[in-house]
Amino acid sequence: MIPNAYLIFEDESFLDSTVAKMNALRKSGQFCDVRLQVCGHELMAHRAVLACCSPYLFEIFNSDIEPHGVSHVTFEDLDPEAVEILLNYAYTAQLKADKELVKEVYSAAKRFKMERVKQICGDYLLSKMDSQNAISFRNFASSMGDVRVLAKVDAFIQDHLLEVSEQEDFLKLPRLKLEVMLEDNLTLPSNGKLYSKVLNWVQRSLWENGDHLERLMEEVQTLYYSPDHKLVDGGLVIDGHSEVFGGEEDHLQFVQKKPVRESTQRQMSCSSSGSLSPSNQAANDPKQTARREWKYIASEKTTNNTYLCLAVLDGVLCVIFLHGRNSPQTSPSSTPCLMKSLSFEAPPEELEEHPLSPMHYARSGLGTAALNGRLIAAGGYNREECLRTVECYDPKEDSWTFIAPMRTPRARFQMAVLMGQLYVIGGSNGHSDELSCGESYDPHADEWTQIPELRTNRCNAGVCSLNNKLYVVGGSDPCGQKGLKNCDAFDPVNKTWSNCASLNIRRHQAAVCELDGFMYVIGGAESWNCLNTVERYNPENNTWTLIAPMNVARRGAAVAVHAGKLFVVGGFDGSHALRCVEVYDPARNEWRMLGSMTSSRSNAGVAMLGETIYAVGGFDGNEFLNSMEMYNPETDEWNDCAQALSALSE
């Protein structure tokens, strides 16, 4: 027996038991002395527990003039579920939140000054980041003022800018288009130095000239890269505000454009969902403007004279497109000449190997269809803008010509032929949310006519004709993060929409087509996860049935029908644009792989002309494409050369 010894006992279950009992007391409202009013929801808790976990609530409780009464704390801008999750954490030290609530939990933790929870939520979001949600994550981190998370998101974007630039969130960002004129003996500096000069030019335009960021984005801005390596405003005499001097060698020299003060005094309103509002609030206050973020994030040189950049201008996340030109030629936003490209004399054996004629525009997320023996390619994105132009390919001439443009710029849509007319519906115009409007094209009148709108805005939906009706299937929800199960049918005679049975699985960016009186919906994505599942719709009993899945999960694929089979082309598997092709035989209910394309293509278009499948446009993981290639089912080969076209016609 040791004299004066202590009795030492450690109850390992006490802490867990006590914590559980205290949390049970909180949930039943017993002994609670604080009420949190969160958007109309009342949450009871114990002041001492919350004060230990939240420095923010500690400050409130510590300054309470009635410390022994029941405190009431009101929050009108927090999510009640997120606050409940934080209360559970305060009592149990366990953080458990559904992935859709993590941002709300982060926001609540920021208010409560619970730094450890903020860090855990931030790390979780970073672990889920990919090229599709990087812009959304950056906007969130910026709104939260989280420098640590923001730096990691920007580092990711720097490494994956081209992949990020193909995504919906990126394509909806405000865009500034610059055309930079160069002296013959000058070249543009490297990306980083170039865009530091661009940011300086934008700042001068806002602060010295009194411009608004919105006005700068309304049209292509012509700049001049001076011999002393500065970017200054430039223009031609025809704009009425610039002077041009001719030298002895009869070349053009650009001087600084005179600001149009009267046009910049009015307060501009943002036409694309208010994304430029930070500039609106501070445009007339240089000191306030200076405090807003100006940051170059990432850039890529996409061609010899074209640059793509993501930057923060005056607190607004923006895309900057820059073209370097040696002489003041046609603006990059103008419609190209319809004449065929000039050719040159060459021996026949060399001419045989030239590629199939490319489209005038690179297009991704375009609508394609076969009409009267020709391939129609409409709309789409080309990284600079969302297009409304429509091109027509004649395989006999291997040439593209323009037909009447659509009434609305759109991409991320599909096109179908119904009763001899083209139909397009929904999609995105690159600025606002998804579209609900649709239009039809009459090839005899060469004009587009508006049709009744969908009940809801919809992007990335599948479209096909079946039994003299136009069907619109699936698509993205208003936030663009979940697929839809909706299916709607349009009657072109009565001009009315009606509901059909819903899909079994939510889908957006699915390939859709008709075969033997059935409609097939192939692949797509449920949220961000690519699908290999396939559903078939029977209009006789208004039901959807799951059939054999594809070998490869893919979204943004295209589909063509030939010889009673479905040919699914390209797409995106979640990490890469695909070249692979597979075919479905409904008689056997099975898929098998075919020969791969010459190029990877996601969000491309396909059409069947005669016995040949044509694939056109899309995104290859690095560039938006204007090229095309064709597939010969007899040889199971893809070819992008005009020689193969000649062989097929013989």
XYZ file of C-alpha atoms in Angstrom:
650
model
C 0.000 0.000 0.000
C 1.556 3.264 -1.173
C 0.885 6.080 1.317
C -1.062 9.064 0.021
C -1.625 7.261 -3.303
C -4.253 8.521 -5.705
C -7.121 6.459 -7.032
C -6.931 6.754 -10.794
C -9.764 5.540 -12.999
C -10.352 6.439 -16.650
C -13.820 5.732 -18.011
C -13.304 5.314 -21.773
C -17.031 5.284 -22.455
C -17.873 8.382 -20.409
C -17.035 11.004 -23.011
C -18.941 9.336 -25.827
C -21.877 8.652 -23.539
C -22.006 12.220 -22.254
C -21.698 13.731 -25.723
C -24.500 11.533 -27.013
C -26.735 12.467 -24.062
C -26.036 16.189 -24.501
C -26.891 15.976 -28.191
C -30.102 14.126 -27.304
C -30.946 16.887 -24.819
C -30.332 19.485 -27.540
C -32.607 17.744 -29.991
C -35.371 17.442 -27.382
C -34.917 21.063 -26.281
C -34.070 20.227 -22.651
C -31.935 22.688 -20.655
C -31.337 24.685 -23.850
C -30.577 28.355 -23.385
C -30.064 29.570 -26.961
C -32.384 29.609 -29.957
C -30.949 29.944 -33.467
C -33.502 31.314 -35.919
C -32.314 30.208 -39.379
C -34.538 31.236 -42.295
C -37.718 30.536 -40.340
C -36.392 27.356 -38.692
C -35.733 27.283 -34.948
C -32.769 25.280 -33.656
C -32.250 24.826 -29.897
C -28.828 24.411 -28.281
C -26.728 25.031 -25.181
C -24.840 28.306 -25.075
C -21.724 26.882 -23.421
C -21.281 24.156 -26.042
C -21.629 26.549 -28.982
C -19.357 29.132 -27.374
C -16.597 26.509 -27.129
C -16.830 25.679 -30.848
C -17.661 29.007 -32.464
C -15.634 32.161 -31.741
C -18.368 34.146 -33.499
C -21.114 32.870 -31.174
C -18.780 33.249 -28.186
C -18.518 36.970 -28.959
C -22.294 37.258 -29.221
C -22.970 35.361 -25.989
C -20.211 37.223 -24.163
C -21.799 40.565 -25.026
C -25.358 39.440 -24.229
C -26.907 41.935 -21.792
C -29.065 39.164 -20.290
C -26.604 36.278 -19.920
C -28.970 34.211 -17.804
C -31.920 34.395 -20.183
C -32.484 32.516 -23.435
C -30.439 34.049 -26.237
C -31.972 34.492 -29.675
C -29.628 34.667 -32.671
C -31.114 35.162 -36.138
C -29.570 34.179 -39.494
C -31.485 34.974 -42.690
C -28.797 33.925 -45.175
C -27.705 30.470 -43.951
C -29.058 27.040 -44.799
C -30.931 25.451 -41.841
C -29.658 21.970 -42.755
C -26.079 23.253 -42.860
C -26.433 24.861 -39.409
C -27.901 21.625 -38.033
C -24.845 19.782 -39.370
C -22.582 22.235 -37.541
C -24.556 21.782 -34.321
C -24.114 18.022 -34.574
C -20.404 18.594 -35.098
C -20.240 20.877 -32.050
C -21.707 18.125 -29.850
C -20.206 14.980 -31.409
C -17.019 16.123 -33.223
C -18.363 14.299 -36.283
C -18.948 16.204 -39.511
C -21.356 14.433 -41.844
C -22.782 16.343 -44.805
C -24.307 15.312 -48.109
C -22.074 16.394 -51.002
C -24.730 18.861 -52.235
C -24.609 20.609 -48.837
C -20.842 20.972 -48.438
C -20.778 24.521 -49.854
C -23.618 25.544 -47.520
C -21.804 23.997 -44.543
C -18.653 25.871 -45.558
C -20.591 29.141 -45.733
C -22.133 28.601 -42.298
C -18.749 27.625 -40.823
C -17.262 30.828 -42.232
C -19.942 32.868 -40.451
C -19.374 30.976 -37.184
C -15.567 31.322 -37.592
C -15.143 27.545 -37.369
C -11.834 27.430 -39.248
C -11.253 23.699 -38.938
C -14.621 22.925 -40.543
C -13.907 25.461 -43.296
C -10.624 23.718 -44.061
C -12.213 20.260 -44.134
C -15.002 21.451 -46.456
C -12.518 23.255 -48.688
C -10.318 20.156 -48.967
C -13.376 18.040 -49.805
C -14.414 20.411 -52.595
C -10.878 20.418 -53.977
C -10.886 16.596 -54.011
C -14.034 16.671 -56.172
C -12.769 19.313 -58.586
C -12.470 18.538 -62.285
C -12.580 20.483 -65.532
C -16.388 20.617 -65.436
C -16.816 22.272 -62.053
C -13.574 24.246 -61.732
C -15.213 27.565 -62.675
C -18.070 26.965 -60.240
C -15.594 26.113 -57.462
C -13.537 29.214 -58.240
C -16.584 31.468 -58.078
C -17.488 29.939 -54.724
C -13.965 30.240 -53.273
C -13.805 33.847 -54.468
C -17.152 34.700 -52.864
C -15.904 33.152 -49.603
C -12.585 34.993 -49.788
C -10.692 31.734 -49.275
C -7.201 32.513 -50.555
C -5.911 28.974 -49.924
C -8.651 27.209 -51.907
C -8.601 29.901 -54.593
C -4.877 29.392 -55.172
C -5.339 25.632 -55.620
C -8.290 26.087 -57.981
C -6.286 28.557 -60.071
C -3.352 26.134 -60.183
C -5.704 23.432 -61.471
C -7.106 25.771 -64.123
C -3.584 26.691 -65.230
C -2.829 23.016 -65.841
C -6.177 22.209 -67.511
C -7.274 25.438 -69.202
C -8.161 23.883 -72.546
C -10.312 21.183 -70.927
C -11.959 23.766 -68.655
C -12.611 26.072 -71.621
C -14.895 23.479 -73.230
C -17.259 23.305 -70.255
C -20.632 25.010 -69.892
C -19.649 27.246 -66.956
C -16.642 28.594 -68.849
C -18.608 29.213 -72.026
C -21.129 31.330 -70.098
C -18.490 33.682 -68.693
C -18.351 37.293 -69.945
C -15.993 37.635 -72.901
C -13.624 40.366 -73.992
C -12.424 40.103 -77.609
C -9.242 41.883 -78.622
C -7.677 42.251 -82.044
C -4.060 43.396 -81.827
C -2.364 44.914 -84.880
C 1.374 44.335 -85.210
C 4.154 45.915 -87.163
C 5.740 43.404 -89.531
C 8.902 43.194 -87.446
C 7.107 42.763 -84.083
C 5.802 39.697 -82.316
C 3.581 39.460 -79.272
C 5.309 38.719 -75.946
C 4.845 35.479 -74.019
C 1.471 34.715 -72.432
C 2.103 36.096 -68.949
C 3.684 39.354 -70.138
C 1.068 39.748 -72.842
C -1.842 39.564 -70.442
C -0.256 41.836 -67.873
C -0.289 44.410 -70.686
C -3.932 43.532 -71.431
C -4.912 44.048 -67.786
C -3.098 47.384 -67.769
C -4.980 48.431 -70.925
C -8.365 47.488 -69.408
C -7.530 49.423 -66.235
C -6.621 52.502 -68.281
C -9.849 52.192 -70.258
C -11.926 52.048 -67.081
C -10.068 54.649 -65.042
C -8.728 57.153 -67.560
C -11.252 56.942 -70.397
C -14.315 56.424 -68.195
C -15.324 53.252 -70.017
C -17.417 50.469 -68.483
C -16.373 46.840 -68.650
C -19.740 45.961 -70.196
C -19.177 48.392 -73.065
C -15.721 47.007 -73.793
C -17.294 43.561 -74.186
C -20.002 44.666 -76.590
C -17.729 44.469 -79.621
C -14.240 43.458 -80.731
C -11.678 45.971 -79.406
C -8.936 46.886 -81.878
C -5.559 47.544 -80.238
C -2.114 48.392 -81.526
C 1.104 46.873 -80.168
C 3.515 49.773 -80.428
C 7.250 49.543 -81.145
C 7.893 50.529 -77.517
C 5.943 47.375 -76.464
C 2.757 49.009 -75.227
C -0.862 48.154 -75.990
C -2.863 51.234 -77.018
C -6.300 51.755 -78.539
C -6.310 51.524 -82.307
C -8.821 51.889 -85.125
C -9.405 52.982 -88.686
C -10.725 56.272 -90.020
C -14.128 54.742 -90.663
C -14.910 54.531 -86.923
C -14.919 58.344 -86.793
C -12.802 58.574 -83.660
C -9.272 57.672 -84.783
C -6.633 59.255 -86.956
C -4.501 57.344 -89.439
C -1.274 58.732 -90.834
C 0.374 57.512 -94.024
C 4.153 57.384 -94.111
C 6.547 57.415 -97.013
C 6.327 53.649 -97.188
C 2.518 53.863 -97.283
C 1.925 51.772 -94.162
C -0.672 52.450 -91.493
C 0.187 53.728 -88.054
C -2.450 53.549 -85.323
C -2.802 56.188 -82.638
C -4.730 56.215 -79.404
C -8.509 56.303 -79.839
C -10.317 59.333 -78.438
C -12.791 58.263 -75.762
C -16.471 58.768 -76.508
C -17.412 60.402 -73.233
C -21.122 60.791 -73.912
C -21.588 57.082 -74.509
C -19.785 56.107 -71.332
C -21.608 58.392 -68.927
C -24.731 56.262 -68.885
C -24.859 53.379 -66.421
C -24.742 50.137 -68.381
C -26.915 47.210 -67.347
C -25.602 43.694 -67.698
C -27.409 41.728 -70.398
C -26.172 38.314 -69.303
C -27.681 37.611 -65.910
C -25.866 40.414 -64.055
C -22.446 38.808 -63.963
C -20.738 42.174 -64.467
C -22.368 43.924 -61.531
C -19.146 44.473 -59.516
C -17.941 46.806 -62.256
C -21.267 48.627 -62.262
C -20.997 49.452 -58.591
C -17.531 50.971 -58.813
C -17.149 52.280 -62.354
C -17.173 55.940 -61.348
C -14.996 55.544 -58.261
C -11.342 54.777 -59.147
C -10.422 54.213 -55.505
C -13.174 51.656 -55.063
C -12.324 50.048 -58.410
C -8.677 49.728 -57.400
C -9.649 47.582 -54.455
C -11.364 45.032 -56.672
C -9.422 41.999 -57.795
C -7.351 42.202 -60.978
C -5.663 38.909 -61.690
C -4.277 36.953 -64.594
C -5.099 33.280 -63.963
C -4.139 31.198 -67.008
C -3.715 31.412 -70.759
C -2.985 29.222 -73.750
C -1.743 29.986 -77.218
C -4.314 28.082 -79.276
C -2.913 28.865 -82.740
C 0.004 30.832 -84.127
C -1.763 34.150 -83.560
C -4.637 33.377 -81.197
C -4.604 33.362 -77.405
C -7.157 32.276 -74.827
C -7.031 33.652 -71.294
C -8.967 33.475 -68.046
C -8.589 36.537 -65.837
C -10.322 38.573 -63.158
C -11.057 42.093 -64.403
C -12.352 44.568 -61.854
C -13.581 41.705 -59.667
C -15.305 39.888 -62.572
C -14.140 36.483 -63.825
C -13.801 36.906 -67.595
C -12.552 35.141 -70.698
C -10.242 37.107 -72.983
C -9.741 36.150 -76.631
C -6.844 37.833 -78.395
C -5.941 37.730 -82.079
C -2.629 39.103 -83.286
C -2.740 40.426 -86.850
C -0.085 41.976 -89.079
C -2.599 44.143 -90.923
C -6.143 45.381 -90.276
C -8.095 42.612 -91.966
C -11.638 41.461 -91.316
C -12.758 41.411 -87.706
C -12.779 37.911 -86.185
C -16.484 38.308 -85.362
C -17.587 38.988 -88.932
C -19.198 36.444 -91.245
C -16.582 34.841 -93.485
C -16.646 35.109 -97.243
C -18.750 32.411 -98.854
C -16.305 31.823 -101.682
C -14.292 28.626 -101.711
C -10.685 28.892 -100.571
C -8.132 29.651 -103.258
C -6.339 26.582 -104.512
C -2.996 26.157 -106.242
C -1.716 24.080 -109.085
C -0.213 20.781 -108.030
C 0.360 17.351 -109.501
C -2.713 15.072 -109.294
C -1.041 12.662 -106.894
C -0.576 15.489 -104.361
C -4.128 16.808 -104.685
C -5.587 13.364 -104.007
C -4.388 13.496 -100.392
C -5.930 16.814 -99.345
C -8.394 16.542 -96.449
C -12.126 16.827 -96.708
C -13.166 20.463 -96.837
C -13.489 21.873 -93.315
C -16.370 24.018 -92.098
C -15.876 27.776 -92.163
C -16.251 27.767 -88.363
C -14.949 25.395 -85.722
C -18.023 24.114 -83.843
C -18.567 22.076 -80.688
C -21.994 21.263 -79.265
C -23.504 21.819 -82.716
C -26.686 20.440 -84.252
C -26.380 18.234 -87.337
C -28.817 16.478 -89.670
C -29.044 15.088 -93.191
C -31.463 17.020 -95.424
C -31.976 16.484 -99.164
C -28.665 14.634 -99.546
C -26.644 17.280 -97.721
C -25.210 17.592 -94.215
C -26.455 20.555 -92.202
C -24.275 21.871 -89.340
C -25.822 24.579 -87.166
C -24.702 26.707 -84.229
C -22.284 25.424 -81.619
C -19.410 27.029 -79.727
C -16.070 27.940 -81.260
C -14.484 29.136 -77.986
C -14.904 32.775 -79.011
C -18.684 32.837 -79.190
C -21.919 30.911 -79.500
C -22.866 30.723 -83.182
C -26.105 31.084 -85.081
C -24.630 30.490 -88.533
C -25.635 27.336 -90.419
C -23.452 25.543 -92.963
C -24.445 23.034 -95.634
C -22.061 20.344 -96.958
C -22.432 18.911 -100.449
C -20.538 15.584 -100.669
C -20.546 15.691 -104.487
C -18.666 18.989 -104.508
C -16.823 18.481 -101.183
C -17.741 22.042 -100.293
C -19.485 24.008 -97.552
C -21.881 26.898 -98.166
C -23.990 28.978 -95.787
C -27.758 28.872 -95.557
C -29.941 31.254 -93.535
C -28.682 31.643 -89.948
C -30.827 30.649 -86.987
C -32.771 33.378 -85.223
C -30.971 32.645 -81.928
C -27.301 31.735 -81.285
C -27.267 28.328 -79.621
C -25.074 25.375 -78.702
C -25.458 22.190 -76.646
C -28.551 21.255 -78.636
C -29.558 18.613 -81.175
C -31.320 18.945 -84.500
C -33.869 16.690 -86.213
C -35.714 16.498 -89.527
C -39.505 16.359 -89.315
C -41.816 16.483 -92.363
C -39.043 17.844 -94.561
C -38.067 20.651 -92.190
C -35.238 21.096 -89.698
C -36.108 21.595 -86.031
C -33.914 22.879 -83.193
C -35.014 23.382 -79.594
C -33.387 24.555 -76.362
C -29.647 24.634 -75.831
C -27.552 27.519 -74.520
C -26.751 30.878 -76.106
C -23.477 31.189 -74.184
C -24.635 34.120 -72.049
C -27.821 33.365 -70.121
C -29.265 30.193 -68.675
C -30.594 27.396 -70.828
C -32.991 28.240 -73.660
C -36.644 27.259 -73.992
C -37.115 28.666 -77.496
C -37.123 26.607 -80.676
C -37.290 27.173 -84.414
C -37.857 25.324 -87.672
C -36.150 25.729 -91.049
C -37.961 25.611 -94.389
C -35.412 24.641 -97.078
C -37.640 26.003 -99.877
C -37.940 29.469 -98.350
C -34.439 29.347 -96.752
C -35.750 30.832 -93.521
C -36.187 29.959 -89.860
C -39.509 30.355 -88.043
C -40.057 30.367 -84.304
C -42.046 27.494 -82.780
C -43.838 27.369 -79.384
C -41.403 27.263 -76.473
C -40.737 24.389 -74.111
C -42.396 24.621 -70.713
C -38.943 24.787 -69.087
C -35.515 25.965 -70.210
C -33.428 23.034 -71.273
C -29.842 22.512 -72.404
C -27.988 19.346 -73.491
C -31.269 17.602 -74.329
C -31.675 14.886 -76.935
C -33.936 15.560 -79.927
C -35.372 13.256 -82.585
C -38.442 12.800 -84.759
C -40.748 9.820 -84.298
C -44.210 9.191 -85.774
C -44.481 12.761 -87.114
C -43.693 14.298 -83.734
C -40.594 15.965 -82.348
C -39.326 14.504 -79.058
C -37.092 16.335 -76.571
C -35.538 14.024 -73.979
C -33.514 14.634 -70.820
C -31.151 17.609 -70.617
C -29.624 19.714 -67.841
C -31.429 21.224 -64.883
C -31.332 25.037 -64.491
C -28.069 24.774 -62.520
C -26.542 22.494 -65.152
C -25.407 19.937 -62.563
C -28.052 17.210 -62.809
C -29.648 15.390 -65.689
C -33.399 15.412 -66.226
C -35.858 12.575 -66.753
C -38.320 14.749 -68.682
C -39.597 13.750 -72.100
C -41.809 16.073 -74.177
C -43.389 15.707 -77.614
C -44.195 18.496 -80.099
C -47.003 18.171 -82.641
C -46.052 20.350 -85.656
C -49.635 20.373 -86.966
C -51.340 21.543 -83.767
C -48.151 23.323 -82.597
C -48.591 22.009 -79.065
C -46.348 20.302 -76.507
C -47.367 17.269 -74.427
C -45.683 15.212 -71.699
C -44.479 11.639 -72.192
C -43.319 9.002 -69.735
C -40.140 9.935 -67.867
C -36.779 8.237 -68.395
C -35.641 5.589 -65.933
C -32.340 7.459 -65.373
C -31.564 11.184 -65.313
C -29.505 12.126 -68.376
C -27.961 15.095 -70.105
C -25.672 15.070 -73.171
C -27.193 11.764 -74.288
C -27.293 10.678 -77.939
C -30.851 10.224 -79.220
C -32.216 8.686 -82.428
C -35.117 6.757 -83.955
C -34.907 3.215 -85.286
C -37.761 0.941 -86.436
C -40.458 2.912 -84.642
C -38.579 3.150 -81.334
C -36.610 6.031 -79.805
C -33.223 5.292 -78.269
C -31.480 7.393 -75.614
C -27.812 6.445 -75.320
C -25.305 7.250 -72.584
C -25.006 10.807 -71.326
C -24.350 11.777 -67.719
C -26.521 11.636 -64.625
C -24.698 14.506 -62.922
C -20.981 14.454 -63.754
C -20.731 10.667 -63.974
C -20.777 9.343 -67.532
C -23.261 6.573 -68.312
C -23.100 3.504 -70.509
C -26.782 2.665 -70.009
C -29.268 2.819 -72.886
C -33.058 3.197 -72.871
C -35.645 2.497 -75.587
C -39.007 4.256 -75.840
C -42.099 2.532 -77.204
C -44.643 5.159 -78.305
C -47.391 2.510 -78.470
C -47.533 2.070 -74.686
C -45.558 5.184 -73.627
C -42.872 3.222 -71.754
C -39.091 3.281 -71.430
C -37.100 0.043 -71.198
C -33.426 -0.414 -70.351
C -31.564 -2.462 -72.952
C -27.986 -3.744 -73.199
C -25.431 -1.125 -72.046
C -22.588 0.156 -74.220
C -19.039 -1.053 -73.756
C -17.835 2.491 -73.004
C -19.545 5.034 -70.734
C -19.734 8.338 -72.593
C -21.503 11.668 -72.764
C -21.528 14.113 -75.651
C -21.453 11.239 -78.155
C -23.244 11.348 -81.504
C -25.342 8.629 -83.135
C -26.269 7.633 -86.685
C -28.537 4.885 -88.031
C -27.412 2.588 -90.843
C -28.692 -0.784 -92.039
C -30.960 -1.206 -89.017
C -28.177 -0.585 -86.492
C -27.060 2.275 -84.236
C -23.556 3.694 -84.654
C -22.380 5.690 -81.593
C -19.411 7.953 -82.261
C -16.899 9.638 -79.941
C -17.959 11.535 -76.824
C -16.268 12.096 -73.475
C -15.632 9.421 -70.822
C -15.090 11.786 -67.884
C -11.408 12.396 -68.513
C -10.744 12.192 -72.256
C -12.381 12.987 -75.579
C -12.956 9.671 -77.386
C -12.128 8.297 -80.827
C -13.805 4.954 -80.278
C -17.009 3.885 -82.046
C -19.447 1.079 -81.279
C -22.508 -0.362 -82.977
C -25.757 -1.749 -81.537
C -27.648 -4.592 -83.163
C -31.256 -4.585 -81.881
C -31.844 -8.121 -83.161
C -29.111 -9.425 -80.853
C -29.428 -6.720 -78.187
C -25.653 -6.351 -78.088
C -22.919 -3.782 -78.672
C -19.554 -4.303 -80.355
C -16.588 -2.023 -80.968
C -15.732 -0.748 -84.461
C -12.800 1.047 -86.039
C -11.894 4.315 -84.323
C -12.046 7.787 -85.856
C -8.910 9.599 -86.992
C -9.588 12.344 -84.396
C -10.994 12.343 -80.873
C -14.324 14.184 -80.867
C -16.698 15.080 -78.044
C -19.896 17.066 -78.665
C -19.456 16.509 -82.404
C -22.184 15.994 -84.987
C -22.855 13.031 -87.239
C -25.141 12.448 -90.202
C -25.790 9.634 -92.669
C -25.451 10.617 -96.338
C -26.087 7.697 -98.686
C -24.095 4.760 -97.330
C -21.543 6.922 -95.525
C -21.470 8.250 -91.957
C -19.960 11.718 -91.572
C -18.579 13.084 -88.288
C -17.940 16.808 -88.087
C -16.661 19.357 -85.555
C -16.484 18.745 -81.804
C -13.683 19.138 -79.295
C -10.604 16.881 -79.295
C -9.424 17.747 -75.782
C -7.214 20.590 -77.009
C -8.965 22.391 -79.843
C -12.411 23.098 -81.212
C -12.625 21.408 -84.600
C -13.915 22.441 -88.010
C -12.675 19.236 -89.644
C -14.733 16.275 -90.779
C -14.199 12.607 -91.519
C -16.279 9.778 -92.886
C -16.883 6.123 -92.131
C -17.264 3.317 -94.648
C -19.312 0.514 -93.007
C -18.095 -2.015 -95.575
C -14.412 -1.572 -94.721
C -14.935 -0.471 -91.070
C -12.568 2.452 -91.691
C -12.618 6.178 -91.018
C -10.935 8.546 -93.458
C -10.515 12.312 -93.534
C -9.191 12.576 -97.104
C -11.136 13.709 -100.157
C -9.609 10.795 -102.061
C -11.819 8.439 -100.075
C -14.853 10.535 -101.020
C -13.996 10.129 -104.698
C -13.617 6.375 -104.248
C -17.078 6.095 -102.662
C -18.749 7.969 -105.504
C -17.296 5.694 -108.189
